[in-house]
Coordinates of C-alpha atoms and ligand atoms in Angstrom, one line a residue:
X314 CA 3.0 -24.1 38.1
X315 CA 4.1 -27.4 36.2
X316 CA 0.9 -28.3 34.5
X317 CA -0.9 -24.4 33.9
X318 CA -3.0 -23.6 30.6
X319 CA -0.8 -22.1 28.8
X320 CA -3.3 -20.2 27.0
X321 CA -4.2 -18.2 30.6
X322 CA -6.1 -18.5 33.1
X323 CA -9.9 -19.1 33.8
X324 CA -12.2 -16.0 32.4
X325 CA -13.0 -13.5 35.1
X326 CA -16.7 -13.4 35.1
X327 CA -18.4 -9.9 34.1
X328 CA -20.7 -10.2 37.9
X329 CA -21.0 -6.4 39.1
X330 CA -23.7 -4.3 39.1
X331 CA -26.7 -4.9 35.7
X332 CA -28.9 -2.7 37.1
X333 CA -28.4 -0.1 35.0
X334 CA -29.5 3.1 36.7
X335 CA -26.5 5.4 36.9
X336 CA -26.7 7.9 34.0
X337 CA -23.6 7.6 31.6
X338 CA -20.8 10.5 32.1
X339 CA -19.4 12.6 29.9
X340 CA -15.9 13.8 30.1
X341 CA -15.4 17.2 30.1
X342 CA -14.5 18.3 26.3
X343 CA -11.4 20.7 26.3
X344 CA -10.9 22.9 23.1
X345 CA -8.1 25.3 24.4
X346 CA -6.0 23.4 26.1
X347 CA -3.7 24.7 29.3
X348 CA -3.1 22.4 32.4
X349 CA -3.2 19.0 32.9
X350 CA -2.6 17.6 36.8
X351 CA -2.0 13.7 37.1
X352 CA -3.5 13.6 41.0
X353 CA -5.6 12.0 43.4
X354 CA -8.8 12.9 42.8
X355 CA -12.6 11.7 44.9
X356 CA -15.2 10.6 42.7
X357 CA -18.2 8.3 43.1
X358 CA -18.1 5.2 41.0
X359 CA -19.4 1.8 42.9
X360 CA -22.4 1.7 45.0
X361 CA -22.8 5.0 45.5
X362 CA -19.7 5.0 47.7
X363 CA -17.0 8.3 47.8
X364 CA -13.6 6.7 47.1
X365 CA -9.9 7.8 46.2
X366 CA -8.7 7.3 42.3
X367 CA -6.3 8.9 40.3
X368 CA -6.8 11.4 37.3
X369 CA -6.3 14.3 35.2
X370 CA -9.2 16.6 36.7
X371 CA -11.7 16.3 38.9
X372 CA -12.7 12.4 38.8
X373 CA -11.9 9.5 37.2
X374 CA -10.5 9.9 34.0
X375 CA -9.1 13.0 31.9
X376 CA -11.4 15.3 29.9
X377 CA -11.9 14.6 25.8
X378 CA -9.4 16.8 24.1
X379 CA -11.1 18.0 20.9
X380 CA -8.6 20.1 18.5
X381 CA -8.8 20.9 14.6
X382 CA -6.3 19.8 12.5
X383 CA -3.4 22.0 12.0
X384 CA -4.1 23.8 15.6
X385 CA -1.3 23.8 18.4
X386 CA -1.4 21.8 21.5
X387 CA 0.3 23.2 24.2
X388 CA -0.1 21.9 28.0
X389 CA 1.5 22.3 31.1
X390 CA 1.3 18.7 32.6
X391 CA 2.1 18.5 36.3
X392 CA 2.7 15.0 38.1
X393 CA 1.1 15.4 41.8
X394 CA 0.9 11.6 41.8
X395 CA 3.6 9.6 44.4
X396 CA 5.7 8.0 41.3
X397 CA 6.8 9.0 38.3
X398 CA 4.2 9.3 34.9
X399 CA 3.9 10.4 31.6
X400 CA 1.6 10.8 28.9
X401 CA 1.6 9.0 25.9
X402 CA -0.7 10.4 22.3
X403 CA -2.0 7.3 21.0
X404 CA -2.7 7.7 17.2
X405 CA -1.0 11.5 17.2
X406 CA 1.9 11.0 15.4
X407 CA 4.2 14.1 16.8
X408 CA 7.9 14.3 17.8
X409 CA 9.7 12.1 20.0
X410 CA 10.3 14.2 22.5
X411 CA 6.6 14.3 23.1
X412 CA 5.3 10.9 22.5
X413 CA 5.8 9.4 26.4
X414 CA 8.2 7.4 25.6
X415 CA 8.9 5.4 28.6
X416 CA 12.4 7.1 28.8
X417 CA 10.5 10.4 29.2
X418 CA 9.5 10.2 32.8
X419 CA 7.8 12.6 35.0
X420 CA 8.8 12.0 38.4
X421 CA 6.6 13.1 41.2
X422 CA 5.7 17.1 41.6
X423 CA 7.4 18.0 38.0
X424 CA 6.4 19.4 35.4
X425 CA 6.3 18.8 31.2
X426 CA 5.1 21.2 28.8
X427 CA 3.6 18.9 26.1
X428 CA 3.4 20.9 23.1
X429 CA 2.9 19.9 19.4
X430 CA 1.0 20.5 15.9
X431 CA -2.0 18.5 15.2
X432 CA -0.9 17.4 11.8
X433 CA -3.3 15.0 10.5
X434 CA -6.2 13.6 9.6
X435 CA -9.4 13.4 11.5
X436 CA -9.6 10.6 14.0
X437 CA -10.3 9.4 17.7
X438 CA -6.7 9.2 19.6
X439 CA -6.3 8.6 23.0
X440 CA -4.1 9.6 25.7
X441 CA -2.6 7.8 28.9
X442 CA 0.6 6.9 31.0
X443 CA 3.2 5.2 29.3
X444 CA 5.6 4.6 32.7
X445 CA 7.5 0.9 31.8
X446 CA 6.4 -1.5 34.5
X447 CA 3.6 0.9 35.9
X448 CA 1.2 1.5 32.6
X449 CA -1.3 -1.7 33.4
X450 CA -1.6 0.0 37.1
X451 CA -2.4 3.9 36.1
X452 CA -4.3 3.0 33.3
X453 CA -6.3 1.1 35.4
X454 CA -6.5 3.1 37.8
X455 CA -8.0 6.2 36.4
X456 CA -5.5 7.5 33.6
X457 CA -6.6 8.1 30.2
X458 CA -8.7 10.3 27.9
X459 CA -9.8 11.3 24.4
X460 CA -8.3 13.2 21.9
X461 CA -10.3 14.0 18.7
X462 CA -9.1 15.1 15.9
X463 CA -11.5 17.2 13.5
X464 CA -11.2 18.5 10.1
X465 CA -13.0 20.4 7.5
X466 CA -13.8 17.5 5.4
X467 CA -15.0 15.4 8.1
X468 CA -17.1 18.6 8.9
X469 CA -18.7 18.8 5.9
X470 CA -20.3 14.9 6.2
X471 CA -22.8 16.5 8.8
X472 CA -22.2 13.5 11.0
X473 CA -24.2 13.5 14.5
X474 CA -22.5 16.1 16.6
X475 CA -22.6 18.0 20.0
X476 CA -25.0 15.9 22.2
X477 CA -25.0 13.2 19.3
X478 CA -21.9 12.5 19.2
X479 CA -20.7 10.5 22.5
X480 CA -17.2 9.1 23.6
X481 CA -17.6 5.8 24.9
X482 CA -14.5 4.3 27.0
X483 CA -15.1 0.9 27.8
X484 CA -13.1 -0.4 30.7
X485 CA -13.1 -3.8 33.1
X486 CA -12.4 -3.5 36.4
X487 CA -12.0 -4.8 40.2
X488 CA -13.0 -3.0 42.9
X489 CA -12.3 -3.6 46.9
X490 CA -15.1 -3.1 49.6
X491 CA -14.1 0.7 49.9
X492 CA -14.8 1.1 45.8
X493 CA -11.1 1.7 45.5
X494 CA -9.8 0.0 42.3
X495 CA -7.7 -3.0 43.1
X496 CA -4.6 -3.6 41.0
X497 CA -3.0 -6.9 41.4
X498 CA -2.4 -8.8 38.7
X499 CA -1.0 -12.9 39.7
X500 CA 0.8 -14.6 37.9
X501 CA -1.7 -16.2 35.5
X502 CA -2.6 -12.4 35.2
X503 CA 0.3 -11.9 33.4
X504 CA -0.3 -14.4 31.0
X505 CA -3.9 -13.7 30.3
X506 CA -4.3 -10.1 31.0
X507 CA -5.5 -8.5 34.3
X508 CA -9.6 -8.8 33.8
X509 CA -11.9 -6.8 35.8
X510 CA -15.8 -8.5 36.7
X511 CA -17.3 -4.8 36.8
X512 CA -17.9 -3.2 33.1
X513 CA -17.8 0.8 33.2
X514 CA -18.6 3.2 30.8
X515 CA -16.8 6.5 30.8
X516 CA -16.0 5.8 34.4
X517 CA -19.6 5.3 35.1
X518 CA -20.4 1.7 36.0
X519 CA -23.9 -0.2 35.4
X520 CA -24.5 3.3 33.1
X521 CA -27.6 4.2 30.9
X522 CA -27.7 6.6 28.1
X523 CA -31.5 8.6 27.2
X524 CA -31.5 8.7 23.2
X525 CA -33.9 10.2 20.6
X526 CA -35.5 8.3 17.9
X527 CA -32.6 9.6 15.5
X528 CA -29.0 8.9 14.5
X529 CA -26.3 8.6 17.1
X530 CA -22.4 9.0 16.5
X531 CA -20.5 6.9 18.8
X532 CA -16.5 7.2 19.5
X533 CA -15.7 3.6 21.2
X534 CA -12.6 3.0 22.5
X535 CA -11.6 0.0 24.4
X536 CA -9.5 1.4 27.1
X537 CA -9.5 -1.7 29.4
X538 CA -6.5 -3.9 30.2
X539 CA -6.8 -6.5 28.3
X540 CA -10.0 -7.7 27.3
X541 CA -11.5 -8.2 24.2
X542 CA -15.2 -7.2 23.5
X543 CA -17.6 -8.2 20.8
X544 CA -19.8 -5.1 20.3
X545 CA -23.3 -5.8 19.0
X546 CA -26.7 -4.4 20.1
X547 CA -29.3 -6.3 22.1
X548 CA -31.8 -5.9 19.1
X549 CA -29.8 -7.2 16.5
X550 CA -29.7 -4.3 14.6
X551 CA -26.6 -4.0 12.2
X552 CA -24.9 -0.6 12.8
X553 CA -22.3 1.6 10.6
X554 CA -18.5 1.2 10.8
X555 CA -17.4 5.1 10.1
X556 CA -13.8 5.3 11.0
X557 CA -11.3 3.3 13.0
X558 CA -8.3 4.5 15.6
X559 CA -6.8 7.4 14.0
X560 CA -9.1 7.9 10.7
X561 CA -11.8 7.2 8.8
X562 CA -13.4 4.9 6.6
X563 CA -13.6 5.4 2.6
X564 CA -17.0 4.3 2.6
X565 CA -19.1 3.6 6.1
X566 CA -19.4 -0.2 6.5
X567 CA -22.8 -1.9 7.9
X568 CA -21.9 -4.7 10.7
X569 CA -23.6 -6.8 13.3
X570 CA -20.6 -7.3 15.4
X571 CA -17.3 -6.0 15.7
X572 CA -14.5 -7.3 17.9
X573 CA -12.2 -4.2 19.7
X574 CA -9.0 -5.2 21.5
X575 CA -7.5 -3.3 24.2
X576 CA -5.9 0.4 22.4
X577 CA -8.2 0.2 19.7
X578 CA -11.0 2.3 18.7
X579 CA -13.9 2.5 17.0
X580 CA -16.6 5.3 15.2
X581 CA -19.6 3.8 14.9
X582 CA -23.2 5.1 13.4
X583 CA -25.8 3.5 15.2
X584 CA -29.7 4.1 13.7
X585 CA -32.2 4.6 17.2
X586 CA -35.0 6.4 14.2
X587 CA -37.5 3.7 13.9
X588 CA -37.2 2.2 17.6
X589 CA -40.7 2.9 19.8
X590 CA -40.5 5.1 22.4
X591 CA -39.5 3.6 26.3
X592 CA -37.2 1.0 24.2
X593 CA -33.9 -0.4 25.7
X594 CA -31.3 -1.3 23.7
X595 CA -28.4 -2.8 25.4
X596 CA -24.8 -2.0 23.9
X597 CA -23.3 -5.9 24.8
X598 CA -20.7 -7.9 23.9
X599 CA -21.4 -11.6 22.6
X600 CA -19.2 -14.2 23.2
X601 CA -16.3 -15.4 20.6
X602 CA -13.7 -17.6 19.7
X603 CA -10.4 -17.8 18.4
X604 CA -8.1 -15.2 21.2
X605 CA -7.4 -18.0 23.4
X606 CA -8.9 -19.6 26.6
X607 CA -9.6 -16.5 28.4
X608 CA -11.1 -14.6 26.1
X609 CA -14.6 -14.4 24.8
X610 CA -16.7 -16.9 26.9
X611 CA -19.0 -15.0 28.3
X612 CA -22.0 -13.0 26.5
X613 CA -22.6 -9.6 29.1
X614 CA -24.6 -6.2 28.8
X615 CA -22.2 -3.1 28.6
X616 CA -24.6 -0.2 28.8
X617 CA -28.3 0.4 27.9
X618 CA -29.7 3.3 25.7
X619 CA -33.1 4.0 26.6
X620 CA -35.3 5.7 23.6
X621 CA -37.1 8.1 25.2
X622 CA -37.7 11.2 23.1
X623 CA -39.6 11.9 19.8
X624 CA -37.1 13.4 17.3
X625 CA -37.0 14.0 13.5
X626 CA -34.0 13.1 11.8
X627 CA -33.1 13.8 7.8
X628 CA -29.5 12.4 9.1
X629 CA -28.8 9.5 6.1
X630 CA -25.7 7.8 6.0
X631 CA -23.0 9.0 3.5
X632 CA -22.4 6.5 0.7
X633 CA -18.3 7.7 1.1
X634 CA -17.0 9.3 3.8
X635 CA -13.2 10.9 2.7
X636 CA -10.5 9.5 0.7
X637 CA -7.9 7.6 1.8
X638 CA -4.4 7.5 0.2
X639 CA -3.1 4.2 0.0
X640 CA 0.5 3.1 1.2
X641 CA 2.4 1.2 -1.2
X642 CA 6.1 0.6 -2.3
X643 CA 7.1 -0.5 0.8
X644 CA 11.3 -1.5 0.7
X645 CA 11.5 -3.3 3.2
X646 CA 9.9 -5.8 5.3
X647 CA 10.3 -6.9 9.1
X648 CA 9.1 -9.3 10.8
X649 CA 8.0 -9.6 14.3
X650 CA 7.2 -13.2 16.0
X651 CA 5.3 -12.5 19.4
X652 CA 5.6 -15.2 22.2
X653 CA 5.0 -16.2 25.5
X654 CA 8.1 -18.2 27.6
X655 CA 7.3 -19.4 30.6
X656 CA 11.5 -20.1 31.2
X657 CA 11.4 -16.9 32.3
X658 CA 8.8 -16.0 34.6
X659 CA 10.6 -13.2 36.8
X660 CA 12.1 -11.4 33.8
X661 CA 9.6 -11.4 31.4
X662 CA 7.8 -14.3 29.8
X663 CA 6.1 -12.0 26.6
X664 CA 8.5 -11.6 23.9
X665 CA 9.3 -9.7 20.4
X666 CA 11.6 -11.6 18.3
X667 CA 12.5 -13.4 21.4
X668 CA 13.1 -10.2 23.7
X669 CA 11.9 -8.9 26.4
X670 CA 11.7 -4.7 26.4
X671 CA 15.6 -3.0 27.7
X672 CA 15.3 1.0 28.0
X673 CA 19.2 1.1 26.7
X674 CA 18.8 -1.3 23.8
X675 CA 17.4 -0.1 20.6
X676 CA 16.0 -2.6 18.3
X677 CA 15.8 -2.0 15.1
X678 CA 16.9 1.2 13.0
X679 CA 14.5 2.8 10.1
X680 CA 15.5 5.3 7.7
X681 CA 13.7 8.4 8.3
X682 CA 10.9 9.1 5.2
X683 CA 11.2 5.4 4.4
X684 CA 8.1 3.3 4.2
X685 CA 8.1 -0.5 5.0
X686 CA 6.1 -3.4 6.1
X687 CA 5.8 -4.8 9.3
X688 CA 4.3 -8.0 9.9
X689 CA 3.5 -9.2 13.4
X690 CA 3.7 -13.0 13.4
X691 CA 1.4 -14.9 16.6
X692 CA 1.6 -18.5 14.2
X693 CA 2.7 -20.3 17.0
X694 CA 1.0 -18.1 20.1
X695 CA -2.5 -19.3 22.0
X696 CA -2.7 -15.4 23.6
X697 CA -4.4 -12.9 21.6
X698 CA -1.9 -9.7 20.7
X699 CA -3.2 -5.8 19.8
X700 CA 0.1 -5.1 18.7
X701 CA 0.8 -0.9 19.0
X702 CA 3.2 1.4 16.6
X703 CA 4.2 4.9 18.4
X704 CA 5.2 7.9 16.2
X705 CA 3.3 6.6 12.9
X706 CA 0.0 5.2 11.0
X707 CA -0.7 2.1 9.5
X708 CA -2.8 -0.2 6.9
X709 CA -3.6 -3.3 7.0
X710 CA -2.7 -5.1 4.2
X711 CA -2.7 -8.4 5.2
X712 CA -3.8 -11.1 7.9
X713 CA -3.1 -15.3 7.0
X714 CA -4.2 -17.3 9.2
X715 CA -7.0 -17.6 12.1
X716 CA -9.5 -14.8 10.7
X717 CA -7.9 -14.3 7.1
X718 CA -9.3 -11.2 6.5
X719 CA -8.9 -7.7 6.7
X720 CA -11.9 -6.3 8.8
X721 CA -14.3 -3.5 8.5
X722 CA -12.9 -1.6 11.9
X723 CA -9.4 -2.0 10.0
X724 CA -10.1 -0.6 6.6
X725 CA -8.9 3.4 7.9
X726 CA -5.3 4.6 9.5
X727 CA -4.6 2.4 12.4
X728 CA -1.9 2.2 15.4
X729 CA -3.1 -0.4 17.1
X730 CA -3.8 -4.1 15.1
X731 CA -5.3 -7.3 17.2
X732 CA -2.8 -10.3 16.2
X733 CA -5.1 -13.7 17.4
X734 CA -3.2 -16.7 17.8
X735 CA -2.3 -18.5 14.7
X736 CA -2.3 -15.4 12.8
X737 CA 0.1 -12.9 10.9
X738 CA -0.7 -9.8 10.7
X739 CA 1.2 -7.5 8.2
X740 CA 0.7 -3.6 8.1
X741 CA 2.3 -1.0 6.1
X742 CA 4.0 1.8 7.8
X743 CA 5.5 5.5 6.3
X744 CA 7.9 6.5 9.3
X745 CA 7.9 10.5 9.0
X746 CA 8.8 11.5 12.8
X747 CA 12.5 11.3 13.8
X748 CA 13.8 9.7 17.0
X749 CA 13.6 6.6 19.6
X750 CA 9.9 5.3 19.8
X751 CA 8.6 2.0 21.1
X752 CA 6.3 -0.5 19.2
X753 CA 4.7 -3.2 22.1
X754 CA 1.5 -5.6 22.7
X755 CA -1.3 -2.9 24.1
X756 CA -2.5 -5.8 26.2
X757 CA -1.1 -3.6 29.5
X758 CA -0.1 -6.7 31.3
X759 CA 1.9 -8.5 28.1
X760 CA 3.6 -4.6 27.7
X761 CA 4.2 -4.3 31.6
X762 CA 5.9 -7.6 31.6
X763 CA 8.5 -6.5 28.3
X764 CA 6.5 -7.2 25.5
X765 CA 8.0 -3.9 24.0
X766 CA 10.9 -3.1 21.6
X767 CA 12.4 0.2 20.6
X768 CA 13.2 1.4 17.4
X769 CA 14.7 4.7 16.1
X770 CA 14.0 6.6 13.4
X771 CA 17.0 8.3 11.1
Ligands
CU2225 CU1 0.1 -9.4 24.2

């Protein structure tokens, strides 16, 4: 290994099916929660082939959790799987004891009642296994889901809704000849993140999605390992940032492109009105630079919309969307340098402040109430880092270096911030949930491997 990149290794090549001719899923969209079953599950996703996975229903993938703010969430989550899992809220801030911390295991054929108040604002959260060691593998495998936040005042925007409005989870991944989903990360893998060559959709690879000539409302979230995507369209058409992670914008914000790292999410406007009928319109990624040698070289189609119906649409978009309170009077800063150490190859190369993750350490201590900055330093890195907060929103206030700027998909309440090498990346936090949380890179592989520190809350 004496003379490796030490930026990762060689780009997997997007290569599976571009065919385009399986119609895009849609999760099943749960409004009363009860049950949730962490299982084996048979589902169809590669050539048309009946293969074993792992979920939270019937296929792959859980069902989009869509809840009003203020209502109560109450589950009874049963692990049928052969190891232990959890379930981790990304973006709901709620009380330790139900975030999935990775000290919160449940081992095989128990049982959790998950069971909180939706206290904030609207937003697109996530859910998915948080088991240290083991999250890159479920993940990957078949674990996660959407959970929506809606509120009155988002309501009354009249944004694109019921068959408008679409959940998009973008994943990368590997399959073996049996359509099974291979999990195997070497130890270049490590370094650059585990990187699939097939691009799916909701679980549905090589997917296509029928639109009217009208407004659509998309809910992107990048729910892959570790790779990075560039979203544009394939007709060059700018489209509307609308909210980010956990909230929404102050006013939307017209891009062409917009990178999304691994944890993050997007809600985007896009504008099909004027397109002639029997149009395609790829959703793709376009190829970048800046987050490292194994990121970003390759310019591939993620999922065609195909205009096919005649619709009117009076939809225009809002000049302002809600108001935001801004953070401020932070009283005290921390600082957070991420790297990579290849001393220590069988313990952990991926550090915080130059440790690795320990379950019976915490890290730092934060007075309960308190607001402060955090600012994730990658000055000296070559690997790109979505760095993840449990238990608590952010802003962005600052990034020097690399990009030096504070992007449109960042102007809302975040969790989940993409440090690129060379940059620091400051973000001011109000910690209001008591309790042991954990704050780690959300590229899976850089977490699996310790790139995780705990702090506590009091
Ligand atoms: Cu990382």
């Amino acid at each position: 290994m004496g003379n490796m990149n030490m930026g990762g290794s060689d780009p997997v090549p997007v290569s599976g099916d571009t065919t385009f001719k399986n119609a895009l899923k849609i999760p099943e969209t749960i409004t009363s929660p009860s049950n949730m079953i962490a299982q084996a599950v048979q589902d169809t996703v590669m050539d048309g082939k009946n293969a074993k996975y792992i979920g939270y229903r019937s296929g792959l993938l859980g069902p989009t959790f869509r809840l009003q703010k203020g209502a109560n969430f109450n589950i009874k989550f049963s692990n049928q799987l052969a190891e232990h899992t959890n379930i981790h809220w990304h973006g709901l801030v709620i009380p330790a004891e139900m975030d999935g911390h990775p000290d919160q295991m449940v081992m095989p054929n128990e049982n959790f009642n998950y069971q909180f108040t939706v206290n904030q604002q609207a937003g697109t959260n996530w859910y998915h296994p948080h088991p240290h060691g083991l999250t890159g593998k479920q993940v990957t495998q078949g674990l996660a889901g959407f959970f929506i936040v809606e509120s009155s005042e988002e309501k009354a925007l009249n944004l694109p809704n019921g068959s408008y409005e679409v959940p998009l989870v973008i994943q990368d991944k590997r399959f073996n000849t049996d359509a099974t989903i291979k999990y195997s990360p070497t130890m270049m893998e490590i370094m650059s993140g585990y990187m699939g060559d097939n691009i799916l959709v909701n679980g549905t690879a090589s997917p296509y999605l029928n639109v009217s000539t009208r407004f659509y409302r998309f809910r992107v979230l990048n729910g892959s390992s570790a790779r990075i995507y560039n979203l544009a369209l394939s007709n060059g058409a700018n489209f509307y940032v609308i909210g980010a992670d956990s909230g929404m914008l102050e006013k939307p914000e017209s891009v062409n492109s917009l990178l999304l790292a691994s944890g993050e999410r997007v809600d985007i406007l896009v504008d099909f009105t004027n397109i002639a009928l029997n149009t395609e319109v790829y959703l793709e990624n376009k190829t970048f630079t800046g987050m490292g040698t194994a990121q970003g070289t390759q310019a591939f189609k993620v999922m065609k919309f195909i205009v096919n119906k005649q619709e009117t649409d009076t939809f225009k978009v809002p000049s302002s969307l809600i108001s935001l309170a801004k953070l401020s009077n932070a009283t005290k800063n921390r600082s957070f340098a991420l790297t990579m150490d290849m001393a220590n190859m069988s313990g952990g190369m991926h550090k915080i402040n130059g440790k690795i993750y320990s379950a019976t350490r915490i890290d730092e201590t934060v007075a309960v109430g308190s607001t402060e900055t955090w600012e994730f330093d990658n000055s000296t890195g070559d690997e790109p880092h979505p760095m993840h907060i449990h238990g608590v929103q952010f802003q962005v206030v600052s990034r020097t270096g690399g990009r030096n700027t504070i992007l449109p998909q960042e102007k809302a309440w975040k969790d989940t911030v993409l440090v690129a090498p060379t940059e620091k990346v400051k973000v001011i936090v109000k910690f209001e949930q008591k309790g042991k949380f954990v704050f780690h890179c959300h590229n899976l592989e850089h977490e699996d491997d310790g790139m995780m520190l705990n702090f506590e809350v009091k």
